[in-house]
Amino acid sequence: MARLPRFSLINQPQHVIQRGNNRNIIFAAKNDYIFFKECLNDAATRHRCHIHAYVLMTNHVHLLMTPYEESSSIAKVLQSVGRRYVQYFNRTYQRTGTLWEGRYKATLIESESYLLTCYRYIELNPVRAAMVADPGQYLWSSYHYHAHGKADILINDHPLYHALGQSEEERQLVYRGLFESRLQPDFLANLREATNKAWILGGDRFKEEIAILSKRRGQPLSKGRPIKKIV
């Protein structure tokens, strides 16, 4: 089956995953994480993308990002980071060959309904992987910025995060409170399917609007034969 083209619309956030080849590690030491963040910041600045949330796991990365001038910006950012980081990683660890597992995966996110939940999904990844008991215990995510105001070169937050409060302290307090409730299993399943299969995460009306704008369908076709109308 032919792969669907990726969505590429400005001012629409996307959840992006890039995995290591065969699920192998892509970060082996502290300097690897630091250099990857530098590469990502440089590329996002150059190609006009805002990064709202992220987590750097040992063998993959999650990003929530929005292109704000050019629709192809996300692809350009990932291509730039991929080339630069692979050269660094291969040179550092005296290896050759690819580092990434093919194309990155992405899904378009309906902001009003799912954006802040996607923030939490990304920053809770180390907890779901049983690496830590609390997202604040994991060093390489945007949780420290959102929940505690720690400086982070990568973050340009979405207006919906800023709307959480009038001050930084109020926003951080409200944001920490979001983590008191668990993510619903239906959301987890829907986000994973949408990301892996390049669908849209949103309501029916939003999916229809995006499908028209992008000239491609945003959800799987209905299974089975169409129901005949009774005249």
XYZ file of C-alpha atoms in Angstrom:
231
model
C 0.000 0.000 0.000
C 1.364 3.417 -0.987
C 2.232 5.741 1.874
C 0.047 8.789 2.312
C 1.796 12.136 2.012
C 2.479 13.883 5.291
C 0.321 16.801 6.341
C 2.062 20.117 5.834
C 0.032 23.102 6.988
C 1.319 26.216 8.689
C 0.102 27.124 12.181
C -1.117 23.574 12.886
C 0.802 21.650 15.587
C 2.023 18.147 14.902
C 3.135 15.314 17.145
C 6.356 13.882 15.694
C 8.265 10.689 16.506
C 11.726 9.782 15.221
C 13.085 6.367 16.255
C 16.521 4.819 16.195
C 17.117 2.124 13.591
C 15.940 -1.267 14.923
C 15.104 0.567 18.177
C 18.838 0.949 18.880
C 20.047 3.746 21.146
C 20.538 7.225 19.732
C 21.744 8.797 22.996
C 24.546 7.155 24.946
C 25.905 10.029 27.052
C 24.969 13.456 28.411
C 26.796 15.269 25.614
C 24.663 13.452 23.031
C 21.462 14.924 24.450
C 23.032 18.377 24.657
C 24.285 18.297 21.077
C 20.953 16.993 19.753
C 19.155 19.889 21.439
C 21.594 22.334 19.873
C 21.010 20.820 16.426
C 17.253 20.904 16.925
C 17.230 24.491 18.153
C 19.376 25.674 15.232
C 17.218 23.896 12.657
C 13.910 25.005 14.197
C 15.094 28.620 14.259
C 16.341 28.487 10.685
C 13.221 26.822 9.283
C 10.690 28.787 11.352
C 9.258 26.073 13.582
C 8.110 26.433 17.178
C 8.758 23.488 19.498
C 6.165 23.322 22.266
C 7.082 20.078 24.046
C 9.633 17.295 23.712
C 11.195 14.259 25.308
C 14.488 12.656 24.310
C 14.358 8.957 25.127
C 17.344 6.645 24.768
C 16.178 5.260 21.400
C 13.610 7.763 20.104
C 12.361 11.324 20.405
C 8.896 12.880 20.681
C 8.316 16.452 19.534
C 5.275 18.714 19.479
C 5.962 21.436 16.935
C 4.264 23.989 14.695
C 5.543 25.422 11.401
C 4.634 29.110 11.282
C 5.879 30.341 7.904
C 6.509 27.435 5.544
C 4.385 24.279 5.415
C 7.392 22.003 4.761
C 9.338 23.309 7.760
C 8.961 20.224 9.954
C 10.437 17.956 7.273
C 13.327 20.366 6.773
C 14.007 20.534 10.507
C 14.114 16.751 10.860
C 16.297 16.349 7.767
C 18.771 18.951 9.025
C 18.949 17.488 12.533
C 19.203 13.962 11.169
C 22.185 14.654 8.936
C 24.096 16.732 11.492
C 23.461 14.455 14.466
C 24.274 11.235 12.599
C 27.647 12.663 11.557
C 28.351 13.587 15.178
C 27.156 10.237 16.576
C 29.080 8.125 14.050
C 32.247 10.125 14.592
C 31.926 10.023 18.385
C 31.272 6.277 18.605
C 33.353 5.203 15.592
C 30.446 3.677 13.720
C 29.055 3.906 10.200
C 25.659 3.676 8.585
C 22.205 4.965 9.331
C 20.989 5.892 12.794
C 17.292 6.470 12.117
C 14.449 4.064 11.447
C 13.295 5.420 8.091
C 10.932 8.375 7.874
C 9.755 10.207 10.930
C 6.094 9.703 11.890
C 3.694 12.565 12.562
C 0.077 13.459 13.140
C -1.742 16.777 12.958
C -3.270 17.844 16.299
C -6.509 19.734 16.908
C -5.207 22.335 19.339
C -8.290 23.169 21.395
C -9.148 19.549 22.169
C -5.837 17.732 22.367
C -2.815 20.030 22.520
C -2.179 20.178 26.272
C -3.008 16.484 26.588
C -0.327 15.846 23.987
C 2.103 17.912 26.096
C 1.421 15.522 28.971
C 1.639 12.437 26.770
C 5.095 13.455 25.592
C 6.461 14.425 29.002
C 5.055 11.291 30.667
C 6.847 8.989 28.249
C 9.672 8.159 30.699
C 7.059 7.290 33.349
C 5.193 4.936 31.000
C 8.549 3.348 30.133
C 9.138 2.738 33.879
C 12.373 4.739 33.766
C 11.202 7.146 36.492
C 8.255 7.436 38.857
C 7.628 11.134 38.170
C 8.218 13.219 35.010
C 10.314 15.664 37.029
C 12.876 12.932 37.632
C 13.725 12.671 33.939
C 16.260 15.252 32.762
C 15.643 15.349 29.020
C 12.126 16.680 28.549
C 10.232 19.954 28.498
C 8.450 19.148 31.767
C 10.985 21.123 33.805
C 10.239 24.235 31.766
C 6.455 23.922 31.823
C 6.048 22.786 35.418
C 8.899 24.633 37.147
C 10.101 27.396 34.829
C 13.568 25.996 34.165
C 15.141 27.727 31.137
C 15.102 25.676 27.929
C 16.462 26.842 24.574
C 14.013 24.704 22.620
C 10.661 25.915 23.883
C 8.382 28.384 22.117
C 5.071 27.695 23.757
C 1.659 27.551 22.187
C -0.909 30.238 23.145
C -2.985 27.570 24.911
C -0.177 27.020 27.402
C 0.099 30.764 28.012
C -3.654 30.876 28.593
C -3.266 28.660 31.671
C -2.474 31.687 33.844
C -1.658 35.376 34.061
C 1.893 34.826 35.324
C 4.605 32.216 34.870
C 4.053 30.965 38.423
C 0.313 30.595 37.877
C 0.811 28.757 34.586
C 3.300 26.375 36.172
C 0.960 25.664 39.080
C -1.985 24.942 36.784
C 0.216 22.841 34.519
C 1.441 20.670 37.391
C -2.173 20.149 38.349
C -2.907 18.635 34.927
C -0.656 15.714 35.829
C -2.851 14.738 38.771
C -5.225 12.950 36.390
C -4.252 9.979 34.257
C -4.324 9.996 30.476
C -7.303 8.069 29.170
C -6.565 4.765 27.376
C -8.693 5.857 24.406
C -6.550 8.963 23.957
C -3.340 6.928 24.121
C -4.619 4.474 21.515
C -5.936 7.210 19.216
C -2.749 9.267 19.365
C -0.522 6.287 18.682
C -2.615 5.132 15.750
C -2.868 8.629 14.297
C 0.891 9.173 14.592
C 1.916 5.793 13.203
C -0.502 5.985 10.276
C -0.324 9.742 9.546
C -3.963 10.455 10.409
C -5.414 13.524 12.139
C -6.029 13.645 15.884
C -9.200 15.655 16.321
C -12.954 15.766 15.978
C -14.868 14.889 12.830
C -15.401 18.497 11.769
C -11.712 19.309 12.244
C -10.716 16.235 10.231
C -13.035 17.266 7.406
C -11.665 20.821 7.350
C -8.047 19.654 7.315
C -8.778 17.064 4.624
C -10.160 19.819 2.388
C -7.207 22.129 3.039
C -4.591 19.436 2.552
C -6.378 17.599 -0.275
C -5.937 14.215 1.383
C -8.068 12.161 3.755
C -7.337 12.456 7.433
C -8.764 9.209 8.748
C -9.094 5.585 7.599
C -11.826 4.617 5.202
C -14.904 2.949 6.656
C -14.710 -0.817 6.695
C -17.214 -2.939 4.848
C -19.718 -2.052 2.172
C -21.607 1.247 2.343
C -25.106 1.002 3.816
C -27.770 1.214 1.133
C -30.329 3.934 1.533
C -33.918 2.805 1.790
C -36.145 4.764 -0.576
